[in-house]
mmCIF file of C-alpha atoms (C1' of nucleotides) in Angstrom:
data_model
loop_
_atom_site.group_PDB
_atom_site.id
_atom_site.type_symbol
_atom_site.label_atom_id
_atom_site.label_comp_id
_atom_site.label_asym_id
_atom_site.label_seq_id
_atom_site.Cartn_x
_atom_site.Cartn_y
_atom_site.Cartn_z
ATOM 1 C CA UNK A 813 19.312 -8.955 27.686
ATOM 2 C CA UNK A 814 16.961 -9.019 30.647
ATOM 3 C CA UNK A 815 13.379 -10.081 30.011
ATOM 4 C CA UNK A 816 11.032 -7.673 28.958
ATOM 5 C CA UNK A 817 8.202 -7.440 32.003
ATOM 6 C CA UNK A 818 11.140 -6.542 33.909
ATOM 7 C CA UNK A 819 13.532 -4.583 32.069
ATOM 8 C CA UNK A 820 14.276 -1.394 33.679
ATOM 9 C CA UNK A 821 14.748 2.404 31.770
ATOM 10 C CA UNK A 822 18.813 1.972 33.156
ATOM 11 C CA UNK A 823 19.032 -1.256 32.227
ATOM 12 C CA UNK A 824 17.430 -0.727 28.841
ATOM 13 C CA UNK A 825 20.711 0.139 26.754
ATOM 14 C CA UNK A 826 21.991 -3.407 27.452
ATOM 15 C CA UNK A 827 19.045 -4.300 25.146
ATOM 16 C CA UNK A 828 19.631 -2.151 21.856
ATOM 17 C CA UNK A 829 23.542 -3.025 22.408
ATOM 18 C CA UNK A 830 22.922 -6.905 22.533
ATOM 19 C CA UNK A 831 20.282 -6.654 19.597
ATOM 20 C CA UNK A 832 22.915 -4.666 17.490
ATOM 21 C CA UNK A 833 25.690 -6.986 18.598
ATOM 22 C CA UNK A 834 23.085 -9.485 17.324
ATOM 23 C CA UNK A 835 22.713 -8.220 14.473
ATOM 24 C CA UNK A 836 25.717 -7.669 13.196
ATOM 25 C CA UNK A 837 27.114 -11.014 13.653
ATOM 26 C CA UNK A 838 23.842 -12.559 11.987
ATOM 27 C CA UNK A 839 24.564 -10.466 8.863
ATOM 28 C CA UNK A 840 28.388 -11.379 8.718
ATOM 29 C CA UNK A 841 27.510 -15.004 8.715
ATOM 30 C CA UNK A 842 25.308 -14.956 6.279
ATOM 31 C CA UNK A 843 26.473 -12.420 4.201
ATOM 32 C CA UNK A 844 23.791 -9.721 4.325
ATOM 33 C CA UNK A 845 24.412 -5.911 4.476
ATOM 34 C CA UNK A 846 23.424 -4.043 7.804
ATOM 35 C CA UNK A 847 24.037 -0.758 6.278
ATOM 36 C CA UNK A 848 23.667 2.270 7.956
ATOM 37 C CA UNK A 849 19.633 3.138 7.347
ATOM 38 C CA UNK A 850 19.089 -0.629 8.688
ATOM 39 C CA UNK A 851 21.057 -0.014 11.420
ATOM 40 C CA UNK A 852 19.152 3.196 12.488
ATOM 41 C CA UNK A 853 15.843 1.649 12.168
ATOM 42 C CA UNK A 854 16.596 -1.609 14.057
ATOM 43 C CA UNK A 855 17.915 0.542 16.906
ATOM 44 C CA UNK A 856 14.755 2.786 16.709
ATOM 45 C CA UNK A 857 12.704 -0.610 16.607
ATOM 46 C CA UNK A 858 15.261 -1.634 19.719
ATOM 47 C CA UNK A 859 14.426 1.924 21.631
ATOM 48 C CA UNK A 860 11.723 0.348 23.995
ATOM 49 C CA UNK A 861 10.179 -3.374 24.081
ATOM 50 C CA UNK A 862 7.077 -1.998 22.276
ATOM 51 C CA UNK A 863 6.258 -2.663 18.700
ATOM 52 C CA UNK A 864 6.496 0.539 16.494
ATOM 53 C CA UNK A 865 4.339 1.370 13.688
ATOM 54 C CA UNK A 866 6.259 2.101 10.051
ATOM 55 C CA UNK A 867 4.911 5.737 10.051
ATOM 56 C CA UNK A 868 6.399 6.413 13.676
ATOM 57 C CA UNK A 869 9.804 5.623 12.373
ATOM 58 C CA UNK A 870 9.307 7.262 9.271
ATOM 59 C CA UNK A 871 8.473 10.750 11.416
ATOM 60 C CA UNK A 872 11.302 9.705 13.729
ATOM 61 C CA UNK A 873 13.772 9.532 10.243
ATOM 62 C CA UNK A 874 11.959 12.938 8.824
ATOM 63 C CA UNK A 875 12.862 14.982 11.812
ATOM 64 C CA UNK A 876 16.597 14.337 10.314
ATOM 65 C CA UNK A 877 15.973 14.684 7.217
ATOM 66 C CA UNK A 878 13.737 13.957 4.209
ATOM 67 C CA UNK A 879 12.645 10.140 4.014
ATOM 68 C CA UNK A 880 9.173 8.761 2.398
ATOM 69 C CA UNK A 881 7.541 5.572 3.024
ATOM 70 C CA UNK A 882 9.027 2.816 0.443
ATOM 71 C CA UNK A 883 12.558 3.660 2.893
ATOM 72 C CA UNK A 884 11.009 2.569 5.921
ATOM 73 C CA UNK A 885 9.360 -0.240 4.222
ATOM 74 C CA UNK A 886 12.068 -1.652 2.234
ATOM 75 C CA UNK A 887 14.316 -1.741 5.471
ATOM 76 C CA UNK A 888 11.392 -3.428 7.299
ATOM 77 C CA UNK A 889 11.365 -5.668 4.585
ATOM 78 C CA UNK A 890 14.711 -6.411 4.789
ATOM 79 C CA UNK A 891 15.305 -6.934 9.068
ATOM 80 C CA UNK A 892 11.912 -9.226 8.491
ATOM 81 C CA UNK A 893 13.239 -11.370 6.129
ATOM 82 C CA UNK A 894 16.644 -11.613 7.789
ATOM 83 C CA UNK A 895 14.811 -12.533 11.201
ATOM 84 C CA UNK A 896 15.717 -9.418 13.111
ATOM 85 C CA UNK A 897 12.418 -7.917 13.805
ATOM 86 C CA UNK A 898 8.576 -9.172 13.734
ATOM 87 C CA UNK A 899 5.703 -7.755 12.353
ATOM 88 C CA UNK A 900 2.711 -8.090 14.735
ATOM 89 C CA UNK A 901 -0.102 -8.628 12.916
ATOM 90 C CA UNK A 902 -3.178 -7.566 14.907
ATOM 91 C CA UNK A 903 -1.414 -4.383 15.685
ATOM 92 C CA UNK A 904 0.173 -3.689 12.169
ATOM 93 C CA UNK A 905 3.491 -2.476 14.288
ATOM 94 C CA UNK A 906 6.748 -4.276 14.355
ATOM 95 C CA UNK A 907 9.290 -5.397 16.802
ATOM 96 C CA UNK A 908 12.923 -6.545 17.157
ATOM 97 C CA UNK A 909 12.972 -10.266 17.833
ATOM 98 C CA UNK A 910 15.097 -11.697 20.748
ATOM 99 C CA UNK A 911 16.710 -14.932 19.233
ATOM 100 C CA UNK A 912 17.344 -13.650 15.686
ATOM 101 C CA UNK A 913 18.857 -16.796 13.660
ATOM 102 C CA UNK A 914 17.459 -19.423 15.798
ATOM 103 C CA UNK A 915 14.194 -21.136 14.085
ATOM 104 C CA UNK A 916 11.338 -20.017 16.485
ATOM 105 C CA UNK A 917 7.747 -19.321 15.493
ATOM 106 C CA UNK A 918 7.703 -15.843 17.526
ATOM 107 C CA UNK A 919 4.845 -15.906 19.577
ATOM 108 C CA UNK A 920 4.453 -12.916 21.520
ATOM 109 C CA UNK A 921 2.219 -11.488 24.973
ATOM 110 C CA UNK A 922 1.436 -7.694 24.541
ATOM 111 C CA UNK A 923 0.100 -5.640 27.391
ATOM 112 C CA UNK A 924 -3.113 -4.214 26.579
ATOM 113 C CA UNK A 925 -2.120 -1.443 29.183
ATOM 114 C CA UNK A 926 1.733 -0.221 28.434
ATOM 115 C CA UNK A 927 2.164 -1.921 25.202
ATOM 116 C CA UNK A 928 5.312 -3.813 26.190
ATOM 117 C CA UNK A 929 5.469 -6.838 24.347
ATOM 118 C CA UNK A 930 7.312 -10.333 25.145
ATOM 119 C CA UNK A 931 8.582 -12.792 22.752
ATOM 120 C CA UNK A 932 7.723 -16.032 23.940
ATOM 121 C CA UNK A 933 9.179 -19.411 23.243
ATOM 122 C CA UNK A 934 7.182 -22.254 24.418
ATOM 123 C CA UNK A 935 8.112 -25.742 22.170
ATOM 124 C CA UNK A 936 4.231 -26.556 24.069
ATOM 125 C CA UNK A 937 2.573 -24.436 22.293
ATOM 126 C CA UNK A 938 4.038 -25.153 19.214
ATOM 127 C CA UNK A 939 3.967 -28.773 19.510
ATOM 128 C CA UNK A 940 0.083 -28.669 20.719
ATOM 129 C CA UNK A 941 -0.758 -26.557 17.709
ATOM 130 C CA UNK A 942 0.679 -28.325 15.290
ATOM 131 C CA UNK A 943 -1.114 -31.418 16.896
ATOM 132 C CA UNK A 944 -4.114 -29.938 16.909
ATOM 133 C CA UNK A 945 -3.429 -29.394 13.161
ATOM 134 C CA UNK A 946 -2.213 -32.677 12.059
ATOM 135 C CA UNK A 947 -5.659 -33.840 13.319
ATOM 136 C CA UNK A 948 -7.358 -31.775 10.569
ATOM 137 C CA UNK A 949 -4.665 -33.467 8.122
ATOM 138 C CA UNK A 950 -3.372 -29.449 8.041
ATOM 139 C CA UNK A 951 0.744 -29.375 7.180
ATOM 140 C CA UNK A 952 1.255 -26.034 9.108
ATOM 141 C CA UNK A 953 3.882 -23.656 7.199
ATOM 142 C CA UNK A 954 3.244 -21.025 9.938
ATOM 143 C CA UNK A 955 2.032 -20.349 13.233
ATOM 144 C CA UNK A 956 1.270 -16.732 14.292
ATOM 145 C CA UNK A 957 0.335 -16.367 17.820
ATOM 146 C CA UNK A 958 -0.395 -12.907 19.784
ATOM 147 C CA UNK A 959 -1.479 -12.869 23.125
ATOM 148 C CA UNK A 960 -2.963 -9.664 24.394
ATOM 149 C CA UNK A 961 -3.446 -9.322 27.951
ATOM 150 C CA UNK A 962 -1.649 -7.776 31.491
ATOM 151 C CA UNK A 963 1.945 -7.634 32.038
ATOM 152 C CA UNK A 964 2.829 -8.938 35.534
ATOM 153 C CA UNK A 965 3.434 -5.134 36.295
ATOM 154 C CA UNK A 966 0.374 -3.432 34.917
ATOM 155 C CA UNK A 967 -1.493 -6.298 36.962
ATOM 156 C CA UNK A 968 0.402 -5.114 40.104
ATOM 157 C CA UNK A 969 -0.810 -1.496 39.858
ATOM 158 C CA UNK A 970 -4.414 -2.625 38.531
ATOM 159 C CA UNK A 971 -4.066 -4.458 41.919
ATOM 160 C CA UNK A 972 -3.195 -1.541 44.037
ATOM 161 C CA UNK A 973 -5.748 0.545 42.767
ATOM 162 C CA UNK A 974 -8.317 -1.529 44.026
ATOM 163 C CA UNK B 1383 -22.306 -27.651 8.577
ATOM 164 C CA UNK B 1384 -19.554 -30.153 6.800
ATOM 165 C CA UNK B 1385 -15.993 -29.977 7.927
ATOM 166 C CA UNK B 1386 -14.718 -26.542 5.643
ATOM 167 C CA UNK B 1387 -11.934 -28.790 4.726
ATOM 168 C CA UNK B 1388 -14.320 -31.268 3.619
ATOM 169 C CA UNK B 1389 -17.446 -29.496 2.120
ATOM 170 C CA UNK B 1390 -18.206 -29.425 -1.708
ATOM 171 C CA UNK B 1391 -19.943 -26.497 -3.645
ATOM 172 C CA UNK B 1392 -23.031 -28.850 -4.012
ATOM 173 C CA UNK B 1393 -23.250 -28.862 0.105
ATOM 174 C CA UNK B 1394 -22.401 -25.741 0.521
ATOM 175 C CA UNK B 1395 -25.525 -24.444 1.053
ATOM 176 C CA UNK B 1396 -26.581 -25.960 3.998
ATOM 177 C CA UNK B 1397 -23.569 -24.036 5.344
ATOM 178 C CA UNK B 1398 -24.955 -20.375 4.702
ATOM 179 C CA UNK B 1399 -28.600 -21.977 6.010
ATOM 180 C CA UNK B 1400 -27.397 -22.981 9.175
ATOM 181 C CA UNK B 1401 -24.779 -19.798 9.680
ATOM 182 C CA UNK B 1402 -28.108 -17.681 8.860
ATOM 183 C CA UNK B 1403 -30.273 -19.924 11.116
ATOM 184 C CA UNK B 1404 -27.688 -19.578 13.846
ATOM 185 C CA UNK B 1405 -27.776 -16.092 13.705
ATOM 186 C CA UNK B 1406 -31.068 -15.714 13.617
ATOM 187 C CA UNK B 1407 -31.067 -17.400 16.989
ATOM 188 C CA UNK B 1408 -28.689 -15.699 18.614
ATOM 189 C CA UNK B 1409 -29.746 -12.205 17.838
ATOM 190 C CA UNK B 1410 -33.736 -13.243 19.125
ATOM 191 C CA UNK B 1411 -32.077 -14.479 22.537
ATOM 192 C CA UNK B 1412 -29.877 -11.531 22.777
ATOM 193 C CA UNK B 1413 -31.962 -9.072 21.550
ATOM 194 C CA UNK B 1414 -29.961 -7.873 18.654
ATOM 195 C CA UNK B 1415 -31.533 -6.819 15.199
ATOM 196 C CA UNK B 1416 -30.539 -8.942 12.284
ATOM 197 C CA UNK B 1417 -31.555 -6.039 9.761
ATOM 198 C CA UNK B 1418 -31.695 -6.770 6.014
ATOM 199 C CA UNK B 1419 -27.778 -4.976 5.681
ATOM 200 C CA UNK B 1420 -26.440 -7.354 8.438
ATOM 201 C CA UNK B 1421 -27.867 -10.225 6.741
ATOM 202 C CA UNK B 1422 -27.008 -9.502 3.536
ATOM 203 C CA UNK B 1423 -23.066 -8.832 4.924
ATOM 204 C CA UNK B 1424 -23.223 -12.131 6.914
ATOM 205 C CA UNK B 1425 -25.384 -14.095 4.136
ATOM 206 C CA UNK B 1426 -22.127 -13.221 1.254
ATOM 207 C CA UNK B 1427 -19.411 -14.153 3.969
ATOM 208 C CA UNK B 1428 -21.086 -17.086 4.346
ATOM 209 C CA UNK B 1429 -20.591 -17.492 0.626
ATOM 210 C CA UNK B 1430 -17.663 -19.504 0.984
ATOM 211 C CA UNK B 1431 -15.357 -20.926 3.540
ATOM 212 C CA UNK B 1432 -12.542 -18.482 3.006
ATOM 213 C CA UNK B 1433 -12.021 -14.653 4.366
ATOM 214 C CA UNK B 1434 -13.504 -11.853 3.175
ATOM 215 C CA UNK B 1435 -11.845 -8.209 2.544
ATOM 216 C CA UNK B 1436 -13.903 -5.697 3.338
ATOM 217 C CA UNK B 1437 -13.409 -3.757 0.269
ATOM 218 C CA UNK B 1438 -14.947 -7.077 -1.790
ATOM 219 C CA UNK B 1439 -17.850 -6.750 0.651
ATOM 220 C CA UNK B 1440 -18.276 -3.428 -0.542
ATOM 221 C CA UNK B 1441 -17.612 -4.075 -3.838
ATOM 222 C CA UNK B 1442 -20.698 -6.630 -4.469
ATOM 223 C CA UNK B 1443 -23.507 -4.233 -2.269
ATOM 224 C CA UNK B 1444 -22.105 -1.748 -4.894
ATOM 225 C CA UNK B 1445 -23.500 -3.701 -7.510
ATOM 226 C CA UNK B 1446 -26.665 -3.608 -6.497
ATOM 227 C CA UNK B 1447 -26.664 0.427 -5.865
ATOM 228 C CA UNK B 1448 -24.592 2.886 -3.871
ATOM 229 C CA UNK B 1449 -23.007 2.017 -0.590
ATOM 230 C CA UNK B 1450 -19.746 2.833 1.004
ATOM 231 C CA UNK B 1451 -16.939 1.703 3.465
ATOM 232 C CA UNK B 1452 -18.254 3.168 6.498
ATOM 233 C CA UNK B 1453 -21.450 1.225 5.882
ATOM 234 C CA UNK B 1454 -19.617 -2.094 5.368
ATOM 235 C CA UNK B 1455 -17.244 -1.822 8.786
ATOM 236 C CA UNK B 1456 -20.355 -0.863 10.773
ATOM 237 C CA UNK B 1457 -21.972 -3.943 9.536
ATOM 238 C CA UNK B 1458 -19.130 -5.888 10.504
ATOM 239 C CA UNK B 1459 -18.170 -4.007 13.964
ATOM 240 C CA UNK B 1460 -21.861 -5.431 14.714
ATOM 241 C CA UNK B 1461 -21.131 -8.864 13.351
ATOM 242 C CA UNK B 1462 -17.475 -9.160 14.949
ATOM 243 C CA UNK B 1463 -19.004 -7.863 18.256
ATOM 244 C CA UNK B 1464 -22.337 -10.691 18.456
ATOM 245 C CA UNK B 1465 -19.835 -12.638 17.905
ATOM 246 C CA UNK B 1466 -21.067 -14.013 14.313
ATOM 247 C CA UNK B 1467 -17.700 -13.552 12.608
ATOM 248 C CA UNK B 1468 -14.398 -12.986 13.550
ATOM 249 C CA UNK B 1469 -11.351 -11.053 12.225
ATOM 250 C CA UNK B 1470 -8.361 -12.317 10.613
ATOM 251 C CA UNK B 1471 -5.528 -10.315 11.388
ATOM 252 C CA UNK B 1472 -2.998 -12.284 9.031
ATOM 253 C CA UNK B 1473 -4.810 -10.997 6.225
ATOM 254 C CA UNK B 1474 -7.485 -8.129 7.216
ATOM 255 C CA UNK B 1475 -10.637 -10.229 6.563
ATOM 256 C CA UNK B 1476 -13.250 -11.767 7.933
ATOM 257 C CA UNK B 1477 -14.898 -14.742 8.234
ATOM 258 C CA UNK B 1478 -18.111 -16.789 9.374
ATOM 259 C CA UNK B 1479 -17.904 -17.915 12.832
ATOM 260 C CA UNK B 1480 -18.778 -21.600 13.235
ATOM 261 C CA UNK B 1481 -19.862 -21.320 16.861
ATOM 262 C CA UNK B 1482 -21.615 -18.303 17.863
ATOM 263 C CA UNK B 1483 -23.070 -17.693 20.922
ATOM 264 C CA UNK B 1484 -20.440 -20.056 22.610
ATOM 265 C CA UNK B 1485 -17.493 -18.625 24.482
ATOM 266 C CA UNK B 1486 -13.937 -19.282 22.235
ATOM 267 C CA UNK B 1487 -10.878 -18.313 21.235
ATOM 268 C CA UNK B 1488 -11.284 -18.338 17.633
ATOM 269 C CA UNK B 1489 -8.338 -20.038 16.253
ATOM 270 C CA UNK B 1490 -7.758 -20.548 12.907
ATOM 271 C CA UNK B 1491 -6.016 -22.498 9.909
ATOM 272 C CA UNK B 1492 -5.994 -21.099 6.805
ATOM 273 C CA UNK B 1493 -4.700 -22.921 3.311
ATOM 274 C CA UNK B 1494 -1.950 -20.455 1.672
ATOM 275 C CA UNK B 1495 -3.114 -22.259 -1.277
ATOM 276 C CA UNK B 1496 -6.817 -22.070 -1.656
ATOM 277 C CA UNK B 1497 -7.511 -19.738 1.083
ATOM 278 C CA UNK B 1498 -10.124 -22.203 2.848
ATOM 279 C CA UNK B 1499 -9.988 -21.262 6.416
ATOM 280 C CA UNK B 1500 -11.408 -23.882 9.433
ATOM 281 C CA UNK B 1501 -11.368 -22.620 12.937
ATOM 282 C CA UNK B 1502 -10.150 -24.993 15.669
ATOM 283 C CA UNK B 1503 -11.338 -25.226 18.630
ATOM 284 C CA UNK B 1504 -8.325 -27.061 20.787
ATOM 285 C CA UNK B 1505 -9.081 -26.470 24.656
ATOM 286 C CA UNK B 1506 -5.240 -28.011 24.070
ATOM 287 C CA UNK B 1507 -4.038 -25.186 22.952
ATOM 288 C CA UNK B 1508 -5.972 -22.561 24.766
ATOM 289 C CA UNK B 1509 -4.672 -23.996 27.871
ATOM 290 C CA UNK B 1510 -1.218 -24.630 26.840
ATOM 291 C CA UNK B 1511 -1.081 -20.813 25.872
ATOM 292 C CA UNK B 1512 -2.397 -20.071 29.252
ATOM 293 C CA UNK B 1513 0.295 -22.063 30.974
ATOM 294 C CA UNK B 1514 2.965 -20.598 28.881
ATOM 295 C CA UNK B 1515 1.868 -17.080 29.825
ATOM 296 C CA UNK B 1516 1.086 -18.021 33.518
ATOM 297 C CA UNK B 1517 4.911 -18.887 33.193
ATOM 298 C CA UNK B 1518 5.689 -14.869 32.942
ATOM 299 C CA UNK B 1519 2.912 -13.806 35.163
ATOM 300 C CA UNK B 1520 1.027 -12.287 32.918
ATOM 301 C CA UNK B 1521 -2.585 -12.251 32.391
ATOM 302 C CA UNK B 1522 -4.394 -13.657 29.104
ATOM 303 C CA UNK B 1523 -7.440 -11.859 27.825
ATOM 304 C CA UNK B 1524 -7.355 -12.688 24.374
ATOM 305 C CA UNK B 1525 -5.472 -15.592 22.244
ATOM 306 C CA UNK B 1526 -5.041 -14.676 18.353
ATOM 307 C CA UNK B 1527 -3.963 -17.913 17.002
ATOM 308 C CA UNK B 1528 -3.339 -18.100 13.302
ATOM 309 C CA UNK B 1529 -1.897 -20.835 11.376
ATOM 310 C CA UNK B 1530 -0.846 -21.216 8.063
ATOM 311 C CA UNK B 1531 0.283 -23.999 5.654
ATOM 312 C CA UNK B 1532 -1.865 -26.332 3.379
ATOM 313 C CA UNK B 1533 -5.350 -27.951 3.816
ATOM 314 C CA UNK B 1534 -5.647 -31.675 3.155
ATOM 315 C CA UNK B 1535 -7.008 -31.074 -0.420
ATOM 316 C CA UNK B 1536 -4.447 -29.026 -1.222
ATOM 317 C CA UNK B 1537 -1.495 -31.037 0.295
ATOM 318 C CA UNK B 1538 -3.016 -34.295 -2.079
ATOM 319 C CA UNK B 1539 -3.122 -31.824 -5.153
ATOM 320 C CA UNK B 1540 0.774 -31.036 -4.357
ATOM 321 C CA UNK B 1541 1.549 -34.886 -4.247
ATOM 322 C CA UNK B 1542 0.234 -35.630 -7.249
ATOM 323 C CA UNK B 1543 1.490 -32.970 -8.837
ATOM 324 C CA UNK B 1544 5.440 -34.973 -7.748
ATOM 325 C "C1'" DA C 818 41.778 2.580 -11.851
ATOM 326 C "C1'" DA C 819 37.622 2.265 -15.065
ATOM 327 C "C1'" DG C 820 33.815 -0.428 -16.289
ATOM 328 C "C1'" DT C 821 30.011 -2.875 -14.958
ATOM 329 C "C1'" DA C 822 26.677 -5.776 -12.505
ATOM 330 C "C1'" DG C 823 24.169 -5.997 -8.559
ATOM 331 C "C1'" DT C 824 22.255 -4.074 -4.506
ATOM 332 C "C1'" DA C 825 20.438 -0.168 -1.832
ATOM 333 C "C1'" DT C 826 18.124 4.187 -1.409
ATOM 334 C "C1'" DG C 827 15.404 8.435 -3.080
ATOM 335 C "C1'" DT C 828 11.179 10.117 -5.040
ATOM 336 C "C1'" DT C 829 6.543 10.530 -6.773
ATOM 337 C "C1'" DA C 830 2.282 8.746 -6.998
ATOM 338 C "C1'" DT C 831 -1.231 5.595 -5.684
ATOM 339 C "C1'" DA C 832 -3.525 1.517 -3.609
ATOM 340 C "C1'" DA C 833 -5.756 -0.753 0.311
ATOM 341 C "C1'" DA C 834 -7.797 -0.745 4.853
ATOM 342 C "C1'" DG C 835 -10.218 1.744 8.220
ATOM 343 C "C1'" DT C 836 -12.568 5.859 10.751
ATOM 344 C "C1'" DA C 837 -14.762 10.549 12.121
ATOM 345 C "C1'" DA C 838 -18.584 13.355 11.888
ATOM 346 C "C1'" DC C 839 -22.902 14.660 10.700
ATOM 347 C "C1'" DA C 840 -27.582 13.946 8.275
ATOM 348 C "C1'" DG C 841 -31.527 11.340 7.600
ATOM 349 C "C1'" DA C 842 -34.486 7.184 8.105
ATOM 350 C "C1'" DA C 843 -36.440 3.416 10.546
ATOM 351 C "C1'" DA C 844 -37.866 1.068 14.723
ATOM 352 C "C1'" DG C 845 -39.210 0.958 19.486
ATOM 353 C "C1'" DT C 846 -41.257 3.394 23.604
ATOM 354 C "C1'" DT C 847 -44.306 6.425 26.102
ATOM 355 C "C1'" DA D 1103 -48.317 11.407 17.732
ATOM 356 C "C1'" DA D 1104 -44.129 12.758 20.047
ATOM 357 C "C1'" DC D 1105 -39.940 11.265 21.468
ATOM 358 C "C1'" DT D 1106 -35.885 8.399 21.931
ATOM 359 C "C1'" DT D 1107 -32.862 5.155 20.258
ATOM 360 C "C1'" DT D 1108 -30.756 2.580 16.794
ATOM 361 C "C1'" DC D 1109 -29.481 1.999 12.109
ATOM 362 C "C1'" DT D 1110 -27.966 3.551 7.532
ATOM 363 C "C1'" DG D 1111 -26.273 7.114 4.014
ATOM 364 C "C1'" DT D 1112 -22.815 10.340 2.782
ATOM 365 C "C1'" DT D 1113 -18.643 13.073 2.580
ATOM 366 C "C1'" DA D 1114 -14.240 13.562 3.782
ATOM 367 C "C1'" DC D 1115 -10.220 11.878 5.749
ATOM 368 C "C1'" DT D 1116 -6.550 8.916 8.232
ATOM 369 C "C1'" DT D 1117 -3.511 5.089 8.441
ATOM 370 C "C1'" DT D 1118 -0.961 1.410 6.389
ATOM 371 C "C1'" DA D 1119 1.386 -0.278 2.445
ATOM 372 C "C1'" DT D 1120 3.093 -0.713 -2.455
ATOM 373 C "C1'" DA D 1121 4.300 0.180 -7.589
ATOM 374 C "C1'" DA D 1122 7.374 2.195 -10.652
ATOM 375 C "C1'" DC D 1123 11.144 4.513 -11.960
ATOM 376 C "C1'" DA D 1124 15.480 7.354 -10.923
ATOM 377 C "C1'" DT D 1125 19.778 7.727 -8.603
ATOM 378 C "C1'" DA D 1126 23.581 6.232 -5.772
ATOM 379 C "C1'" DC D 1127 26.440 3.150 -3.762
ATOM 380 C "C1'" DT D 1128 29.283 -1.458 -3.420
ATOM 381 C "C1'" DA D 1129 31.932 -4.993 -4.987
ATOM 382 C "C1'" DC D 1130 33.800 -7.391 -8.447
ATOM 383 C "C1'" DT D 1131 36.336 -7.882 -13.000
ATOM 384 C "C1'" DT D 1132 39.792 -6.781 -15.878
#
DNA sequence: AAGTAGTATGTTATAAAGTAACAGAAAGTT
DNA sequence: AACTTTCTGTTACTTTATAACATACTACTT
């Protein structure tokens, strides 16, 4: 899987396959079942490195057939509580996470400008804020960290319109 | 102000004074009106140290005649913009900022137990955000740091409770 | 292979959070 | 006072999410 920033329309299919491949190995292990509905969403989640809303994959799902809200929700539900996708909370949207089954607090970068959004996974940040914490007396549970800004590409073109 | 983690119903008053005081302040050097409404809104999330929904906002002006959403969210688009509270996107609520007027992220812990919610202010983490992101070449405008776990109080209550 | 327990999905209705658009009132300016 | 700007009221609506119950599927037991 080639990092976000840089991942390329062509190149893009490597992504959904890896995240599915992913997937499917997490669920063997530990026993869960990626039936076929979860399997259709998490590729829909998979079909760019943008977060998706629950409504756009419920329209997505209703242009094959009939489908109402609890569906999508109960299958977000589900690849959330398995690990396979995020829910970004300042953006209400959700995304498929790169390391599913690895502990990681999944801190993300979104670009304000296309939206693509980049899981990062700095031990620095983690470590400082729960530091920074443990200085309040605070036993941190969970760290949610979004950082909206410009992609190294949308700053390129911001540049060259200058 | 007393530490949020720290300060007892019988201090808490000193709290809303100086949040109101503050305010007052800011909005005489900036030039903003501090009407009666936004007063009221800031004055009841001042109330306590923990978030606010907007629909419990509403809820209490309701009480003391009509009023509805649109009037609430304006009130707090103007409070969220001076800068006098901030948003938590965790939990859709908002809360009283401790430093107005000066220039900062915002971060946040919030008790999953009592719902008391400090901000940090870690120049720590800021920067160690900023490096992370540098990392990727991409450009921070805005850090949305919120943790969750248990306040001191709460963490004693729990060991006692063993 | 039939029964059954558990899990997953369909369906209807509703809750919770937030906004658009226009009308009227208050404050600030000339 | 006339005018402009800002603030608040009001109605209607959008978006996001969940509760509750019905049906269907899966996997296990015998």
């Amino acid at each position: 899987m080639s990092q976000p920033f840089s991942c390329s329309h062509d190149q893009h299919d490597h992504c959904v396959d890896a995240a599915l491949t992913a997937a499917e190995r997490l669920c063997r292990e530990q026993r869960l079942r990626l039936t076929p509905l979860r399997r259709k969403i998490l590729t829909l989640i998979w079909q760019s490195h943008r977060p998706v809303g629950a409504y756009d994959l419920l329209e997505i799902l209703q242009k094959e057939g009939r489908a109402a809200p609890p569906t999508v929700y109960r299958t977000l539900d589900f690849l959330l509580e398995s690990g396979l996708v995020h829910r970004l909370a300042t953006r209400n949207a959700y995304f498929g996470c790169t390391r599913p089954g690895q502990d990681h607090a999944g801190h993300v970068l979104i670009c304000e400008s296309c939206h693509v959004l980049a899981e990062i996974d700095s031990a620095d940040v983690v470590r400082q804020i729960d530091a920074s914490a443990d200085a309040f007396g605070f036993e941190v549970r969970r760290q949610t960290v979004e950082v909206s800004g410009l992609c190294p590409r949308c700053r390129q073109e911001a540049d060259h319109a200058c």
